[in-house]
Short mmCIF file of C-alpha atoms in Angstrom, two decimals:
data_model
loop_
_atom_site.label_atom_id
_atom_site.label_comp_id
_atom_site.label_asym_id
_atom_site.label_seq_id
_atom_site.Cartn_x
_atom_site.Cartn_y
_atom_site.Cartn_z
CA MET A 1 -0.03 0.01 0.02
CA SER A 2 1.28 3.46 -0.80
CA LYS A 3 2.61 5.80 1.85
CA GLU A 4 -0.02 8.40 1.19
CA LYS A 5 -2.79 6.04 2.17
CA GLU A 6 -1.05 4.92 5.26
CA ARG A 7 -0.58 8.45 6.30
CA GLN A 8 -4.23 9.18 5.70
CA GLU A 9 -5.28 6.23 7.72
CA GLN A 10 -3.23 7.45 10.67
CA GLU A 11 -4.60 10.98 10.30
CA GLN A 12 -8.12 9.64 10.27
CA GLU A 13 -7.63 7.55 13.35
CA GLN A 14 -6.19 10.57 15.19
CA GLU A 15 -9.16 12.67 14.14
CA SER A 16 -11.73 10.19 15.28
CA GLY A 17 -9.90 9.69 18.60
CA CYS A 18 -10.39 13.28 19.51
CA SER A 19 -13.88 13.89 18.12
CA ILE A 20 -17.14 13.60 19.95
CA ALA A 21 -18.44 11.44 17.12
CA SER A 22 -16.44 8.42 18.08
CA THR A 23 -18.33 7.87 21.28
CA SER A 24 -21.83 7.80 19.96
CA GLY A 25 -22.07 7.29 16.10
CA GLY A 26 -20.41 3.95 15.72
CA ASN A 27 -19.96 2.25 12.38
CA ALA A 28 -23.17 0.32 12.48
CA ASN A 29 -25.19 2.99 10.63
CA PRO A 30 -22.89 5.10 8.66
CA CYS A 31 -24.14 8.15 6.77
CA PRO A 32 -24.79 6.94 3.23
CA ILE A 33 -23.21 10.12 1.78
CA CYS A 34 -19.86 10.29 3.56
CA LEU A 35 -19.90 6.67 4.71
CA GLY A 36 -18.61 7.86 8.11
CA PRO A 37 -20.32 7.55 11.49
CA ILE A 38 -22.88 10.30 12.11
CA PRO A 39 -21.70 12.62 14.92
CA SER A 40 -24.51 13.17 17.45
CA HIS A 41 -24.71 16.91 16.85
CA GLN A 42 -25.05 16.18 13.06
CA GLU A 43 -27.81 13.59 13.32
CA SER A 44 -30.69 14.37 11.05
CA TYR A 45 -33.36 12.49 9.16
CA LEU A 46 -35.80 13.00 6.32
CA ASP A 47 -39.42 13.52 7.27
CA ARG A 48 -41.08 10.72 5.26
CA CYS A 49 -38.65 7.82 4.88
CA PHE A 50 -36.75 8.52 8.12
CA HIS A 51 -33.42 7.74 6.67
CA LYS A 52 -30.55 9.25 8.68
CA PHE A 53 -27.73 11.39 7.37
CA CYS A 54 -25.17 13.83 8.66
CA TYR A 55 -26.93 17.25 8.50
CA GLU A 56 -24.08 18.75 6.56
CA CYS A 57 -24.03 15.85 4.06
CA ILE A 58 -27.78 15.91 3.29
CA VAL A 59 -27.79 19.71 3.05
CA GLN A 60 -24.95 19.52 0.55
CA TRP A 61 -26.92 17.03 -1.51
CA ILE A 62 -30.12 19.12 -1.31
CA LYS A 63 -28.19 22.14 -2.56
CA PHE A 64 -26.42 20.24 -5.27
CA ALA A 65 -29.17 18.07 -6.66
CA PRO A 66 -31.47 20.76 -8.14
CA LYS A 67 -28.81 21.87 -10.62
CA LYS A 68 -30.32 19.37 -13.00
CA TYR A 69 -33.80 20.83 -12.74
CA SER A 70 -34.86 24.16 -14.36
CA GLU A 71 -36.41 25.25 -11.11
CA PRO A 72 -35.43 24.05 -7.63
CA PRO A 73 -38.06 21.51 -6.51
CA ASP A 74 -39.65 21.78 -3.04
CA TYR A 75 -38.71 18.29 -2.15
CA VAL A 76 -35.58 16.16 -1.91
CA THR A 77 -35.35 12.63 -3.24
CA CYS A 78 -33.78 10.34 -0.57
CA PRO A 79 -30.41 9.25 -1.84
CA TYR A 80 -31.15 5.82 -0.22
CA CYS A 81 -34.68 5.00 -1.25
CA LYS A 82 -35.84 7.72 -3.68
CA THR A 83 -38.80 8.76 -1.48
CA GLU A 84 -39.69 12.39 -1.90
CA ASN A 85 -39.28 14.25 1.39
CA SER A 86 -40.19 17.80 2.12
CA SER A 87 -38.05 18.57 5.12
CA VAL A 88 -35.07 17.59 7.30
CA ILE A 89 -35.46 16.99 11.01
CA TYR A 90 -32.44 18.09 12.88
CA LEU A 91 -31.09 18.86 16.36
CA TYR A 92 -33.69 16.82 18.18
CA ASP A 93 -33.81 15.82 21.79
CA GLU A 94 -36.55 14.97 24.26
CA ASN A 95 -37.80 18.52 24.20
CA SER A 96 -37.31 20.17 20.84
CA LEU A 97 -36.38 19.74 17.25
CA GLU A 98 -35.47 21.81 14.20
CA ARG A 99 -37.34 21.24 11.02
CA HIS A 100 -35.87 22.70 7.81
CA TYR A 101 -38.09 22.66 4.68
CA ILE A 102 -36.32 22.18 1.40
CA PRO A 103 -36.83 25.62 -0.21
CA GLN A 104 -35.53 27.18 3.03
CA ILE A 105 -32.37 25.15 2.73
CA TYR A 106 -31.64 26.47 -0.76
CA THR A 107 -31.88 29.99 0.33
CA ASP A 108 -30.05 29.62 3.62
CA SER A 109 -26.94 31.66 3.55
CA VAL A 110 -23.91 29.90 4.88
CA PHE A 111 -23.06 31.90 7.88
CA LEU A 112 -22.11 29.15 10.37
CA SER A 113 -18.38 29.40 11.01
CA GLU A 114 -16.19 26.76 12.57
CA ALA A 115 -16.64 28.59 15.83
CA HIS A 116 -20.43 28.30 15.59
CA LYS A 117 -20.09 24.65 14.91
CA TYR A 118 -17.95 24.03 17.88
CA ARG A 119 -20.39 25.93 20.08
CA LEU A 120 -23.27 23.85 18.82
CA ARG A 121 -21.36 20.67 19.23
CA SER A 122 -20.64 21.52 22.84
CA TYR A 123 -24.36 21.47 23.56
CA TYR A 124 -24.39 17.75 22.63
CA THR A 125 -21.59 16.71 24.89
CA ARG A 126 -21.54 15.96 28.54
CA GLN A 127 -21.63 19.10 30.62
CA GLY A 128 -19.41 19.98 33.55
CA THR A 129 -16.23 19.51 31.52
CA LEU A 130 -14.99 22.94 32.51
CA ASP A 131 -16.19 22.90 36.06
CA GLY A 132 -12.69 22.85 37.37
CA THR A 133 -11.29 25.26 34.83
CA PHE A 134 -13.36 28.39 35.67
CA ASP A 135 -14.39 29.03 39.23
CA VAL A 136 -18.06 29.83 39.01
CA GLN A 137 -18.51 29.95 42.80
CA ARG A 138 -15.82 32.59 43.09
CA PHE A 139 -17.36 34.63 40.31
CA TRP A 140 -20.53 35.02 42.34
CA ARG A 141 -18.79 35.33 45.72
CA LEU A 142 -16.60 38.17 44.57
CA ARG A 143 -19.49 39.77 42.60
CA LYS A 144 -17.50 39.78 39.40
CA TYR A 145 -20.74 40.22 37.45
CA LEU A 146 -20.42 43.92 38.30
CA HIS A 147 -17.49 44.25 35.86
CA GLN A 148 -18.72 43.98 32.35
CA ASN A 149 -17.04 41.59 29.98
CA GLN A 150 -16.51 43.36 26.64
CA SER A 151 -16.95 40.17 24.67
CA PHE A 152 -20.27 39.25 26.33
CA HIS A 153 -22.38 40.75 23.55
CA CYS A 154 -20.44 38.89 20.85
CA TRP A 155 -20.65 35.60 22.89
CA VAL A 156 -24.45 35.85 23.29
CA LYS A 157 -24.92 36.65 19.61
CA ARG A 158 -22.80 33.79 18.48
CA GLU A 159 -24.32 31.36 20.90
CA LEU A 160 -27.82 32.23 19.70
CA GLN A 161 -26.80 31.97 16.03
CA ALA A 162 -25.38 28.52 16.61
CA LEU A 163 -28.35 27.25 18.59
CA LEU A 164 -31.11 28.69 16.42
CA LEU A 165 -29.20 28.33 13.10
CA GLU A 166 -30.38 31.77 12.29
CA GLU A 167 -28.17 34.60 11.24
CA ASP A 168 -30.27 37.51 12.41
CA VAL A 169 -30.59 37.08 16.21
CA GLU A 170 -30.23 40.76 17.07
CA VAL A 171 -33.64 41.11 18.66
CA ILE A 172 -33.26 38.03 20.89
CA ALA A 173 -29.69 38.98 21.81
CA HIS A 174 -30.91 42.49 22.70
CA HIS A 175 -33.60 40.99 24.85
CA ILE A 176 -31.25 38.68 26.76
CA LEU A 177 -28.56 41.27 27.14
CA GLY A 178 -31.20 43.72 28.47
CA THR A 179 -32.29 41.12 31.00
CA VAL A 180 -28.76 40.61 32.22
CA GLU A 181 -28.18 44.43 32.39
CA PHE A 182 -31.37 44.81 34.44
CA PHE A 183 -30.20 42.07 36.77
CA VAL A 184 -26.83 43.68 37.30
CA LYS A 185 -28.44 47.04 38.09
CA ARG A 186 -30.86 45.49 40.53
CA ASN A 187 -28.01 43.66 42.36
CA GLY A 188 -25.61 46.60 42.57
CA PRO A 189 -22.60 46.77 44.83
CA LYS A 190 -24.73 47.59 47.85
CA ASN A 191 -26.90 44.46 47.91
CA ARG A 192 -26.53 42.21 50.91
CA LYS A 193 -27.77 39.00 49.45
CA GLN A 194 -25.95 35.71 49.74
CA PRO A 195 -23.98 34.80 46.56
CA GLU A 196 -26.08 31.65 46.13
CA VAL A 197 -29.30 33.68 46.20
CA VAL A 198 -27.97 36.12 43.62
CA ARG A 199 -26.92 33.20 41.50
CA GLU A 200 -30.30 31.56 41.68
CA GLU A 201 -31.97 34.84 40.79
CA PHE A 202 -29.63 35.20 37.78
CA ARG A 203 -30.38 31.74 36.58
CA ALA A 204 -34.12 32.19 36.93
CA ILE A 205 -34.27 35.53 35.21
CA VAL A 206 -32.07 34.59 32.26
CA SER A 207 -33.83 31.29 31.84
CA GLU A 208 -37.16 33.02 31.71
CA ALA A 209 -35.92 35.40 29.04
CA ALA A 210 -34.30 32.68 26.89
CA ARG A 211 -36.84 29.87 27.20
CA PRO A 212 -39.32 30.94 24.55
CA PHE A 213 -36.50 30.78 21.96
CA LEU A 214 -34.23 28.03 23.24
CA ALA A 215 -36.79 25.63 24.77
CA GLY A 216 -35.04 22.53 25.94
CA LYS A 217 -31.56 24.02 25.58
CA THR A 218 -32.25 26.87 28.01
CA GLU A 219 -30.65 25.35 31.13
CA ARG A 220 -27.53 24.50 29.29
CA PHE A 221 -27.41 27.95 27.73
CA VAL A 222 -27.55 29.59 31.11
CA GLN A 223 -24.80 27.35 32.44
CA GLU A 224 -22.63 28.03 29.43
CA MET A 225 -23.26 31.73 30.02
CA GLU A 226 -22.16 31.47 33.63
CA LEU A 227 -19.05 29.64 32.58
CA PHE A 228 -18.17 32.28 30.01
CA LEU A 229 -18.74 35.10 32.45
CA ALA A 230 -16.79 33.28 35.14
CA SER A 231 -13.86 32.86 32.79
CA GLY A 232 -13.53 36.59 32.36
CA LEU A 233 -11.77 35.81 29.11
CA LYS A 234 -12.08 37.32 25.68
CA LEU A 235 -13.92 35.26 23.08
CA GLU A 236 -10.85 33.80 21.30
CA ALA A 237 -9.06 32.96 24.49
CA TYR A 238 -12.22 31.32 25.94
CA ASP A 239 -12.62 29.22 22.76
CA GLU A 240 -9.09 27.95 23.03
CA VAL A 241 -9.50 26.88 26.63
CA TYR A 242 -12.90 25.31 25.99
CA LYS A 243 -11.82 23.29 22.99
CA GLN A 244 -8.72 22.04 24.78
CA GLN A 245 -10.70 20.89 27.80
CA ALA A 246 -13.51 19.35 25.76
CA CYS A 247 -10.90 17.37 23.75
CA ASN A 248 -9.05 16.14 26.77
CA ASP A 249 -12.30 15.09 28.31
CA THR A 250 -13.45 13.00 25.40
CA VAL A 251 -10.08 11.30 25.20
CA ALA A 252 -10.06 10.48 28.83
CA GLN A 253 -13.54 9.14 29.03
CA PRO A 254 -14.50 7.76 25.69
CA SER A 255 -17.37 5.62 27.09
CA GLU A 256 -19.17 8.51 28.78
CA THR A 257 -22.21 9.39 26.64
CA SER A 258 -24.90 10.25 29.10
CA ARG A 259 -25.58 13.82 30.02
CA ALA A 260 -25.38 14.76 33.72
CA ALA A 261 -28.59 15.99 35.27
CA PRO A 262 -28.76 19.73 34.63
CA ASP A 263 -29.16 20.70 38.26
CA LEU A 264 -26.23 18.71 39.75
CA PHE A 265 -24.06 21.56 38.78
CA ILE A 266 -25.21 24.00 41.48
CA PHE A 267 -24.67 21.57 44.22
CA ASP A 268 -21.25 20.47 43.12
CA ASP A 269 -19.40 22.48 45.64
CA THR A 270 -21.11 23.86 48.68
CA SER A 271 -18.11 23.86 51.00
CA HIS A 272 -17.07 27.36 49.99
CA GLU A 273 -18.02 30.00 52.52
CA ALA A 274 -18.17 33.66 51.73
CA ASP A 275 -14.87 35.45 52.19
CA MET B 1 -9.68 16.63 4.64
CA GLN B 2 -11.55 17.11 1.37
CA THR B 3 -14.95 15.39 1.43
CA SER B 4 -14.41 13.34 -1.74
CA ARG B 5 -11.03 12.19 -0.60
CA ALA B 6 -12.37 11.10 2.83
CA ARG B 7 -15.22 9.25 1.27
CA LEU B 8 -13.01 7.48 -1.26
CA PHE B 9 -10.70 6.48 1.47
CA LYS B 10 -13.62 4.89 3.38
CA GLU B 11 -14.49 3.02 0.21
CA TYR B 12 -10.94 1.94 -0.20
CA LYS B 13 -10.91 0.55 3.35
CA ALA B 14 -14.19 -1.25 2.74
CA VAL B 15 -12.78 -2.78 -0.44
CA GLN B 16 -9.69 -3.99 1.43
CA ARG B 17 -11.83 -5.39 4.25
CA GLU B 18 -14.31 -7.21 2.02
CA LYS B 19 -11.82 -8.58 -0.43
CA GLY B 20 -13.29 -11.55 -2.20
CA ALA B 21 -16.81 -10.95 -0.81
CA ASP B 22 -18.03 -10.45 -4.35
CA PRO B 23 -16.09 -12.83 -6.58
CA ASP B 24 -17.36 -11.07 -9.71
CA ILE B 25 -15.83 -7.72 -8.91
CA GLN B 26 -12.23 -6.70 -8.22
CA LEU B 27 -11.78 -3.03 -7.53
CA VAL B 28 -8.30 -1.57 -7.50
CA CYS B 29 -7.30 1.95 -6.55
CA ASP B 30 -4.32 3.63 -8.28
CA ASP B 31 -1.26 3.60 -5.99
CA SER B 32 -0.64 7.24 -6.19
CA ASN B 33 -4.04 8.75 -6.92
CA ILE B 34 -7.14 7.95 -5.02
CA PHE B 35 -9.31 9.63 -7.76
CA LYS B 36 -8.37 6.91 -10.25
CA TRP B 37 -9.59 3.37 -9.92
CA THR B 38 -9.84 0.36 -12.11
CA ALA B 39 -12.11 -2.69 -11.83
CA LEU B 40 -12.17 -6.18 -13.27
CA ILE B 41 -15.71 -7.60 -13.63
CA LYS B 42 -16.68 -11.02 -14.74
CA GLY B 43 -19.25 -11.34 -17.52
CA PRO B 44 -22.51 -12.63 -16.02
CA SER B 45 -23.38 -16.29 -16.61
CA GLU B 46 -26.04 -17.22 -19.26
CA THR B 47 -25.09 -14.12 -21.28
CA PRO B 48 -22.78 -13.85 -24.29
CA PHE B 49 -20.30 -12.26 -21.92
CA GLU B 50 -19.89 -15.36 -19.77
CA GLY B 51 -16.30 -16.41 -19.26
CA GLY B 52 -14.99 -12.95 -20.11
CA VAL B 53 -13.22 -10.54 -17.82
CA PHE B 54 -13.83 -6.87 -18.57
CA GLN B 55 -11.76 -3.95 -17.34
CA LEU B 56 -13.41 -0.73 -16.31
CA VAL B 57 -11.68 2.60 -15.60
CA PHE B 58 -13.06 5.12 -13.16
CA ALA B 59 -12.28 8.86 -13.11
CA ILE B 60 -13.73 10.36 -9.96
CA PRO B 61 -14.70 14.03 -9.99
CA GLU B 62 -13.71 16.43 -7.17
CA GLN B 63 -17.43 16.75 -6.29
CA TYR B 64 -17.83 13.07 -5.64
CA PRO B 65 -20.15 11.70 -4.18
CA LEU B 66 -22.47 14.55 -5.14
CA GLN B 67 -21.40 13.92 -8.73
CA PRO B 68 -21.24 10.40 -10.22
CA PRO B 69 -17.93 8.84 -11.18
CA GLN B 70 -17.08 8.67 -14.86
CA VAL B 71 -16.79 4.97 -15.86
CA ARG B 72 -15.95 3.34 -19.17
CA PHE B 73 -15.04 -0.04 -20.44
CA LEU B 74 -11.43 -0.47 -21.34
CA THR B 75 -12.03 -3.90 -22.73
CA LYS B 76 -13.82 -3.98 -26.07
CA ILE B 77 -17.46 -5.09 -25.64
CA PHE B 78 -20.36 -5.48 -28.07
CA HIS B 79 -23.37 -4.19 -26.06
CA PRO B 80 -26.18 -1.74 -27.07
CA ASN B 81 -25.44 0.61 -24.13
CA VAL B 82 -21.68 0.76 -24.43
CA HIS B 83 -19.92 2.82 -27.09
CA PHE B 84 -17.91 0.48 -29.26
CA LYS B 85 -14.95 2.82 -29.67
CA THR B 86 -14.67 4.80 -26.42
CA GLY B 87 -16.26 2.30 -23.95
CA GLU B 88 -18.60 4.98 -22.73
CA ILE B 89 -21.56 3.47 -20.80
CA CYS B 90 -25.19 4.70 -21.02
CA LEU B 91 -26.68 4.03 -17.65
CA ASP B 92 -29.14 6.28 -15.84
CA ILE B 93 -27.46 5.95 -12.42
CA LEU B 94 -24.26 7.37 -13.94
CA LYS B 95 -26.16 10.40 -15.20
CA ASN B 96 -29.51 11.82 -13.94
CA ALA B 97 -30.47 9.06 -11.51
CA TRP B 98 -27.26 9.30 -9.56
CA SER B 99 -27.47 9.33 -5.83
CA PRO B 100 -24.59 9.69 -3.34
CA ALA B 101 -25.65 6.46 -1.71
CA TRP B 102 -24.09 4.51 -4.59
CA THR B 103 -20.51 3.37 -4.18
CA LEU B 104 -17.90 2.28 -6.68
CA GLN B 105 -18.66 -1.26 -5.68
CA SER B 106 -22.37 -0.89 -6.25
CA VAL B 107 -21.80 0.83 -9.54
CA CYS B 108 -19.84 -2.14 -10.70
CA ARG B 109 -22.81 -4.32 -9.70
CA ALA B 110 -25.11 -2.10 -11.69
CA ILE B 111 -22.93 -2.42 -14.76
CA ILE B 112 -22.92 -6.22 -14.43
CA ALA B 113 -26.72 -6.05 -14.27
CA LEU B 114 -26.73 -3.83 -17.40
CA MET B 115 -24.53 -6.45 -19.25
CA ALA B 116 -27.25 -9.04 -18.54
CA HIS B 117 -30.15 -6.77 -19.30
CA PRO B 118 -29.36 -4.48 -22.20
CA GLU B 119 -31.63 -1.54 -23.03
CA PRO B 120 -31.74 -1.47 -26.84
CA ASP B 121 -33.99 1.58 -26.85
CA SER B 122 -31.22 3.96 -25.79
CA PRO B 123 -28.30 2.60 -27.76
CA LEU B 124 -24.74 3.93 -27.86
CA ASN B 125 -23.86 1.05 -30.17
CA CYS B 126 -26.58 1.21 -32.85
CA ASP B 127 -25.52 -2.06 -34.62
CA SER B 128 -25.94 -3.94 -31.41
CA GLY B 129 -29.15 -2.12 -30.51
CA ASN B 130 -30.68 -2.74 -33.94
CA LEU B 131 -29.98 -6.44 -33.82
CA LEU B 132 -31.94 -6.68 -30.58
CA ARG B 133 -34.66 -4.34 -31.66
CA SER B 134 -35.20 -6.32 -34.84
CA GLY B 135 -35.54 -9.47 -32.74
CA ASP B 136 -32.32 -11.02 -34.02
CA ILE B 137 -31.33 -12.36 -30.64
CA ARG B 138 -29.16 -14.99 -32.16
CA GLY B 139 -27.30 -12.47 -34.29
CA TYR B 140 -26.71 -10.21 -31.25
CA GLN B 141 -25.53 -13.09 -29.04
CA SER B 142 -23.09 -14.46 -31.60
CA MET B 143 -21.59 -11.00 -32.21
CA ALA B 144 -21.31 -10.33 -28.49
CA ARG B 145 -19.82 -13.73 -27.83
CA MET B 146 -17.27 -13.32 -30.60
CA TYR B 147 -16.06 -10.02 -29.16
CA THR B 148 -16.02 -11.52 -25.68
CA ARG B 149 -13.69 -14.29 -27.05
CA LEU B 150 -11.52 -11.81 -28.93
CA ALA B 151 -11.14 -9.19 -26.23
CA ALA B 152 -12.09 -10.45 -22.84
CA MET B 153 -10.65 -13.98 -22.66
CA PRO B 154 -7.10 -15.12 -22.34
CA LYS B 155 -5.59 -16.05 -25.69
CA LYS B 156 -5.34 -19.83 -26.22
CA GLY B 157 -2.00 -21.46 -26.76
#
């Protein structure tokens, strides 16, 4: 066998070792388009025949196929069984799903960057990976929320874009940022509340603001927001740390696929007393 | 890694793994270029191509698997849907009916099926198509068998 192929083989094994895909997809049901395992954040299926594909793969095919028609059709023929389907179901969990109709997919601009994709991916991995990296307790104890993080606006916008797969999130971002601002004003430097109480209040108020848009992903969104704020880092630096940690975590515990219960996070560490 | 390259590499591994699973098809990838493949296929039994071994060449486009591979016969064959000079193949799945769920291996299988079931109504080889369309099955079979002997079988002696 030639050297090029051997090298590719090694590269590919390294890739899969570090990706989240390797824990869940398996080789049992590969995507018929790329023939690879379907990463959990990419899982999608067609609405009539229920055949599964990587979201990126099926979208590529949907965008490519109509070149042979004079007008783009409003359906896609399943590559596997030729059934005509009118939409792709995507990003589903117990609580919510995304449904993309075919004409919508043609017109979708490609705005999702690599950063968006990694953010989206992180919502489909076990949480708590960065618990030890950023000290959330300390953030609340020292009232660090009073100092504004310059990147916060960018972070919220990007997070919403990734989760909603929508480019224009200005209104929702404005709403959430306004809510956080209101919260900071109300809990100014003079408040005498316990850090845990302030934290609970923050979680409740942000959840309420975000829930109509993010549904089942709200809790995780609020936790991710806490993590980002606690980090005090700029966007790029935060991404670096996050990716590194997430990668280490998947390598260390390849069998871990279940998501921890959302609320365990708060009770993780109660031994800290106020300074 | 490029999508087409990654996918071809997966197919390459599958071919290595399932070597001999289909005794009628032998797919080989070019040593230095993963976009170039050749295949040897056995003529299906109870057809004039029985006993012959036919060589196919694949040129795979950058857009694969969104675009179909280009396949042609390198071995001369007398068949209504194969161009006698260029070896070009007229087969819907290699044109409009292509789907990315096909693989090089399954394309080979489709070509074997086409050898056994010619479509004389969309001929690339008119002489061959006309024989079948005029009902001269015997004429078609003897011509096809002759070319199989001449081009697709080891020379005797």
